[in-house]
Coordinates of C-alpha atoms in Angstrom, one line a residue:
X1 CA 0.1 0.0 0.1
X2 CA 1.4 3.3 -1.1
X3 CA 1.5 6.1 1.5
X4 CA 0.9 9.8 0.5
X5 CA 1.3 13.0 2.4
X6 CA -0.8 16.1 1.4
X7 CA -0.2 19.6 2.8
X8 CA -3.3 21.7 2.3
X9 CA -5.6 18.6 2.6
X10 CA -8.5 20.7 3.7
X11 CA -8.4 22.9 0.8
X12 CA -10.4 22.4 -2.6
X13 CA -7.6 20.4 -4.4
X14 CA -6.5 18.7 -1.2
X15 CA -9.9 17.3 -0.7
X16 CA -10.3 16.0 -4.2
X17 CA -6.9 14.6 -4.1
X18 CA -7.5 12.8 -0.9
X19 CA -10.6 11.3 -2.5
X20 CA -8.7 10.1 -5.6
X21 CA -5.8 8.5 -3.5
X22 CA -8.2 6.6 -1.3
X23 CA -10.0 5.3 -4.3
X24 CA -6.6 4.1 -5.7
X25 CA -6.1 2.2 -2.4
X26 CA -3.4 4.7 -0.8
X27 CA -2.9 5.3 2.8
X28 CA -3.4 9.0 3.0
X29 CA -2.0 11.5 5.5
X30 CA -2.7 15.2 5.6
X31 CA -1.3 18.2 7.4
X32 CA -4.0 20.6 9.1
X33 CA -3.4 23.7 11.0
X34 CA -4.6 24.1 14.4
X35 CA -7.5 26.3 14.7
X36 CA -10.3 27.2 17.4
X37 CA -13.0 26.1 14.9
X38 CA -13.2 23.0 12.8
X39 CA -11.8 23.6 9.2
X40 CA -12.2 20.1 7.9
X41 CA -15.5 20.6 6.1
X42 CA -14.3 19.5 2.6
X43 CA -13.1 16.2 3.9
X44 CA -15.6 15.4 6.7
X45 CA -17.9 13.5 4.2
X46 CA -15.1 11.0 3.7
X47 CA -15.8 9.4 7.1
X48 CA -19.4 8.6 6.1
X49 CA -19.1 7.9 2.4
X50 CA -19.0 4.1 1.6
X51 CA -17.0 4.9 -1.6
X52 CA -13.9 5.9 0.6
X53 CA -12.2 3.8 3.2
X54 CA -11.8 6.3 6.0
X55 CA -9.7 3.9 8.0
X56 CA -6.8 4.8 5.6
X57 CA -7.1 8.8 6.2
X58 CA -5.0 10.3 9.0
X59 CA -4.7 14.0 9.8
X60 CA -1.7 15.6 11.5
X61 CA -1.4 19.0 13.1
X62 CA 1.5 20.8 11.5
X63 CA 2.2 24.0 9.5
X64 CA 4.4 25.0 6.5
X65 CA 6.0 27.6 8.8
X66 CA 7.3 24.9 11.3
X67 CA 10.4 23.1 9.9
X68 CA 10.9 21.0 12.8
X69 CA 7.4 19.6 12.8
X70 CA 7.8 18.8 9.2
X71 CA 11.1 16.9 9.6
X72 CA 9.6 14.9 12.6
X73 CA 6.6 14.1 10.6
X74 CA 8.7 12.7 7.6
X75 CA 10.8 10.8 9.8
X76 CA 7.8 9.2 11.2
X77 CA 5.6 8.6 8.1
X78 CA 8.4 8.0 5.3
X79 CA 5.8 8.6 2.6
X80 CA 6.1 7.4 -0.9
X81 CA 4.4 10.5 -2.3
X82 CA 4.3 14.2 -1.1
X83 CA 1.9 16.6 -2.5
X84 CA 2.6 20.2 -1.5
X85 CA -0.7 22.1 -1.9
X86 CA -0.7 24.1 1.2
X87 CA -0.5 27.8 0.6
X88 CA -2.1 31.4 1.3
X89 CA -3.6 31.2 -2.0
X90 CA -5.7 34.3 -2.4
X91 CA -3.7 36.6 -4.9
X92 CA -5.6 39.9 -3.9
X93 CA -5.0 39.1 -0.1
X94 CA -1.3 38.4 -0.7
X95 CA -0.9 42.2 -1.3
X96 CA -2.3 42.9 2.0
X97 CA -0.2 40.1 3.8
X98 CA 2.9 39.8 1.4
X99 CA 5.3 38.8 4.2
X100 CA 3.0 36.0 5.6
X101 CA 2.3 34.8 2.1
X102 CA 6.0 34.6 1.1
X103 CA 6.6 32.5 4.4
X104 CA 3.9 30.0 3.7
X105 CA 4.0 29.7 0.0
X106 CA 7.8 30.3 -0.9
X107 CA 9.9 29.4 2.4
X108 CA 7.2 26.7 3.1
X109 CA 8.2 25.0 0.0
X110 CA 11.8 25.4 1.0
X111 CA 11.1 23.9 4.5
X112 CA 9.4 20.7 3.1
X113 CA 12.0 20.1 0.4
X114 CA 14.8 20.4 3.0
X115 CA 12.8 18.2 5.4
X116 CA 12.8 15.5 2.7
X117 CA 16.7 15.7 2.5
X118 CA 16.9 15.8 6.5
X119 CA 14.7 12.7 6.8
X120 CA 16.9 10.8 4.2
X121 CA 14.1 10.5 1.7
X122 CA 15.5 12.4 -1.2
X123 CA 16.2 9.1 -3.2
X124 CA 12.8 7.4 -2.4
X125 CA 10.0 9.9 -2.1
X126 CA 8.3 11.5 -5.2
X127 CA 7.3 15.2 -4.7
X128 CA 4.5 17.1 -6.2
X129 CA 4.8 21.1 -6.2
X130 CA 1.7 23.1 -6.8
X131 CA 2.9 25.8 -9.1
X132 CA 0.5 28.4 -10.5
X133 CA -0.4 30.3 -13.9
X134 CA -0.1 33.4 -11.9
X135 CA 3.7 33.0 -12.3
X136 CA 3.2 34.1 -16.0
X137 CA 1.6 37.4 -14.9
X138 CA 2.4 39.9 -17.6
X139 CA 2.4 37.2 -20.0
X140 CA 5.3 37.1 -22.6
X141 CA 3.6 34.8 -25.0
X142 CA 0.1 33.4 -25.8
X143 CA -0.7 30.8 -25.1
X144 CA 1.6 30.0 -22.1
X145 CA 3.5 26.8 -22.1
X146 CA 6.1 25.1 -20.0
X147 CA 9.0 27.3 -21.3
X148 CA 7.1 30.7 -21.2
X149 CA 9.2 33.2 -19.1
X150 CA 7.6 34.1 -15.8
X151 CA 6.8 37.7 -14.9
X152 CA 4.8 37.6 -11.6
X153 CA 2.4 40.4 -10.7
X154 CA 1.8 39.8 -6.9
X155 CA 3.5 38.6 -3.9
X156 CA 1.6 35.3 -4.3
X157 CA 2.9 34.8 -7.7
X158 CA 6.5 35.8 -6.7
X159 CA 6.4 33.3 -3.8
X160 CA 5.2 30.7 -6.4
X161 CA 8.0 31.5 -8.7
X162 CA 10.5 30.8 -5.8
X163 CA 8.8 27.5 -4.9
X164 CA 8.9 26.5 -8.5
X165 CA 12.6 27.1 -9.1
X166 CA 13.5 25.5 -5.7
X167 CA 11.8 22.4 -6.9
X168 CA 13.8 22.3 -10.1
X169 CA 16.9 23.0 -8.2
X170 CA 16.2 20.3 -5.6
X171 CA 15.5 17.8 -8.7
X172 CA 18.8 18.7 -10.3
X173 CA 20.9 19.1 -7.3
X174 CA 19.9 16.0 -5.2
X175 CA 18.2 13.8 -7.7
X176 CA 14.8 14.2 -6.1
X177 CA 11.8 13.0 -8.3
X178 CA 10.2 16.4 -8.0
X179 CA 7.5 17.6 -10.5
X180 CA 5.8 20.9 -10.7
X181 CA 2.2 21.1 -12.1
X182 CA 1.7 24.9 -13.5
X183 CA -2.2 24.7 -12.9
X184 CA -4.3 27.3 -14.4
X185 CA -7.3 28.6 -12.7
X186 CA -9.3 25.5 -11.5
X187 CA -12.7 25.8 -9.9
X188 CA -15.5 23.6 -8.3
X189 CA -18.3 23.8 -5.7
X190 CA -15.5 23.5 -3.2
X191 CA -13.9 26.6 -4.1
X192 CA -13.7 29.1 -1.3
X193 CA -16.4 31.6 -1.2
X194 CA -13.8 34.7 -1.4
X195 CA -12.4 33.6 -4.8
X196 CA -14.2 35.3 -7.7
X197 CA -15.8 32.3 -9.5
X198 CA -17.5 31.0 -6.3
X199 CA -18.3 34.6 -5.1
X200 CA -20.3 35.0 -8.3
X201 CA -22.1 31.6 -8.4
X202 CA -22.9 31.9 -4.7
X203 CA -24.1 35.3 -5.0
X204 CA -26.2 34.8 -8.2
X205 CA -28.0 31.9 -6.7
X206 CA -28.8 33.6 -3.5
X207 CA -30.1 36.6 -5.5
X208 CA -32.3 34.1 -7.5
X209 CA -33.9 33.1 -4.1
X210 CA -34.2 36.6 -2.7
X211 CA -31.4 36.0 -0.1
X212 CA -29.2 38.8 -1.6
X213 CA -29.7 42.0 -3.6
X214 CA -26.3 42.8 -5.3
X215 CA -22.9 41.5 -6.2
X216 CA -19.9 43.7 -6.1
X217 CA -16.8 42.8 -8.2
X218 CA -13.5 44.5 -9.3
X219 CA -11.9 44.3 -12.8
X220 CA -14.3 42.3 -15.0
X221 CA -12.1 42.5 -18.0
X222 CA -9.5 40.0 -16.8
X223 CA -9.2 36.8 -18.8
X224 CA -8.5 33.4 -17.4
X225 CA -8.3 29.9 -18.4
X226 CA -10.7 28.0 -16.0
X227 CA -10.9 24.2 -15.6
X228 CA -12.5 21.7 -13.1
X229 CA -10.5 21.1 -10.0
X230 CA -11.5 17.4 -9.7
X231 CA -9.9 16.7 -13.0
X232 CA -6.7 18.6 -12.5
X233 CA -5.8 16.6 -9.3
X234 CA -5.7 13.4 -11.6
X235 CA -2.8 15.0 -13.4
X236 CA -1.0 15.8 -10.2
X237 CA -1.1 12.1 -9.6
X238 CA -0.2 11.1 -13.1
X239 CA 3.0 13.2 -12.9
X240 CA 4.3 11.1 -9.9
X241 CA 3.7 7.9 -11.6
X242 CA 6.2 8.8 -14.4
X243 CA 9.8 7.3 -14.4
X244 CA 11.3 10.8 -15.1
X245 CA 10.1 14.0 -13.1
X246 CA 9.1 16.9 -15.2
X247 CA 7.0 20.2 -15.3
X248 CA 3.5 20.4 -16.8
X249 CA 1.1 23.1 -17.8
X250 CA -2.4 22.1 -16.8
X251 CA -5.1 24.0 -18.6
X252 CA -8.0 24.0 -21.1
X253 CA -6.4 26.1 -23.8
X254 CA -9.5 28.4 -23.6
X255 CA -9.8 31.9 -22.0
X256 CA -12.9 33.6 -20.8
X257 CA -13.2 37.0 -19.0
X258 CA -14.7 37.4 -15.5
X259 CA -17.6 39.3 -17.2
X260 CA -18.3 36.1 -19.3
X261 CA -18.3 34.0 -16.2
X262 CA -21.0 36.5 -14.9
X263 CA -22.9 36.4 -17.8
X264 CA -22.9 32.6 -18.1
X265 CA -23.8 32.2 -14.3
X266 CA -26.8 34.7 -14.4
X267 CA -28.1 33.4 -17.7
X268 CA -28.3 29.6 -16.1
X269 CA -30.7 31.3 -13.5
X270 CA -32.6 33.4 -16.2
X271 CA -31.4 36.6 -14.6
X272 CA -30.0 39.8 -16.3
X273 CA -26.6 40.3 -14.5
X274 CA -26.6 44.1 -15.3
X275 CA -29.5 44.5 -12.8
X276 CA -27.3 43.1 -9.8
X277 CA -23.6 43.4 -10.5
X278 CA -21.8 46.6 -9.3
X279 CA -18.2 47.7 -9.5
X280 CA -16.1 48.2 -6.3
X281 CA -12.5 49.4 -6.6
X282 CA -11.5 47.7 -3.3
X283 CA -11.6 44.4 -5.2
X284 CA -8.9 45.3 -7.8
X285 CA -5.4 44.4 -7.5
X286 CA -2.5 47.0 -7.5
X287 CA -1.0 45.0 -10.6
X288 CA -3.4 43.0 -12.6
X289 CA -2.8 39.9 -14.8
X290 CA -4.9 40.6 -17.8
X291 CA -4.7 37.4 -19.7
X292 CA -3.9 33.8 -18.9
X293 CA -4.4 30.7 -21.3
X294 CA -2.5 27.7 -21.1
X295 CA -1.6 25.1 -23.9
X296 CA -1.5 21.5 -22.2
X297 CA -0.1 19.9 -25.3
X298 CA 2.8 18.5 -23.5
X299 CA 0.6 16.8 -20.8
X300 CA -1.6 15.4 -23.5
X301 CA 1.5 14.0 -25.6
X302 CA 3.5 12.6 -22.5
X303 CA 0.7 11.6 -20.1
X304 CA -2.4 11.3 -22.3
X305 CA -4.1 13.8 -20.0
X306 CA -6.7 16.4 -21.3
X307 CA -9.5 18.3 -19.7
X308 CA -13.2 17.0 -20.1
X309 CA -15.0 19.8 -18.4
X310 CA -15.1 23.2 -20.2
X311 CA -16.2 26.6 -19.4
X312 CA -20.1 26.3 -19.8
X313 CA -20.0 22.8 -18.2
X314 CA -18.0 24.1 -15.2
X315 CA -20.2 27.2 -14.7
X316 CA -23.3 24.9 -14.7
X317 CA -21.9 22.6 -12.2
X318 CA -21.0 25.3 -9.8
X319 CA -24.5 27.1 -10.2
X320 CA -26.3 23.9 -9.6
X321 CA -24.5 23.1 -6.5
X322 CA -24.8 26.6 -5.0
X323 CA -28.4 26.7 -6.0
X324 CA -28.9 23.8 -3.7
X325 CA -27.0 25.5 -1.0
X326 CA -29.2 28.5 -1.3
X327 CA -32.4 26.6 -1.2
X328 CA -31.3 25.1 2.1
X329 CA -30.2 28.7 3.4
X330 CA -33.8 29.9 2.3
X331 CA -35.5 26.8 4.1
X332 CA -33.6 27.6 7.5
X333 CA -34.3 31.3 7.2
X334 CA -38.2 30.6 6.8
X335 CA -38.1 27.8 9.3
X336 CA -40.0 28.5 12.6
X337 CA -39.9 25.9 15.3
X338 CA -43.1 24.9 16.9

């Protein structure tokens, strides 16, 4: 039985990856941060879903800012695969807390890579680094591929570039089987509600049911390559099954603006978005990334991977899920105990 360790297991990607690995027969370990409230909502269902063997899921308190805890955990577990998905991943917030973002996203990657060496696992473990399309920033070519130069435009993106090149450096310096997935925007019903796509689908469905009146957004002209997170984690796993480590763009090769996402979302609900969507300068970034579109040709050629869920299907999937949530919220708001 293979043993995998996931940082960021309670996030969108981490939860889908945990499900995938459990279905494949792995023993799955995840690092979670200690909090005064429960933060495991995305993986709690695993313990009651018959499709997953919850006896092979283990959670450990830890943090990417704590190198000693990481070394101790790797000494104890000796995992076959490590997926580094933990991050302060909100780009706009990274401008507000740049030091913390750099510590977690950039130096956090440094700490776990060095912990692998310290625990004597460099020749045995396989490591996945969650790189990001935000690293391309002020894009130098369209579409973006693995060799496109980086031009990061946020503290988050700068930290991701550092983590990406560290992964390459440890691969070349110490023979570590380390691969990076340069994932373009990937969404799902599990996306955090402060991220623009989920903010849109959550607000639109609440507006449809009379639970909310307006939606405030920043720059609606930015274009992104949006895919389905559940499919993207399959690519993470596929990278670590290869004999030779490498870096791959994971994308749909389509780009759509935030405005298009809004239009499609409200159209699914038979609403005119112009009646409800307002602009708020507070949600704009100091330095914007105007256009991202990735070409996953290398992933298709070398690994046989290509996305199945495209833009319209993704929006509908998210709208349907959030509409069910809104209906539950509506029911609770009108429920009067006897």
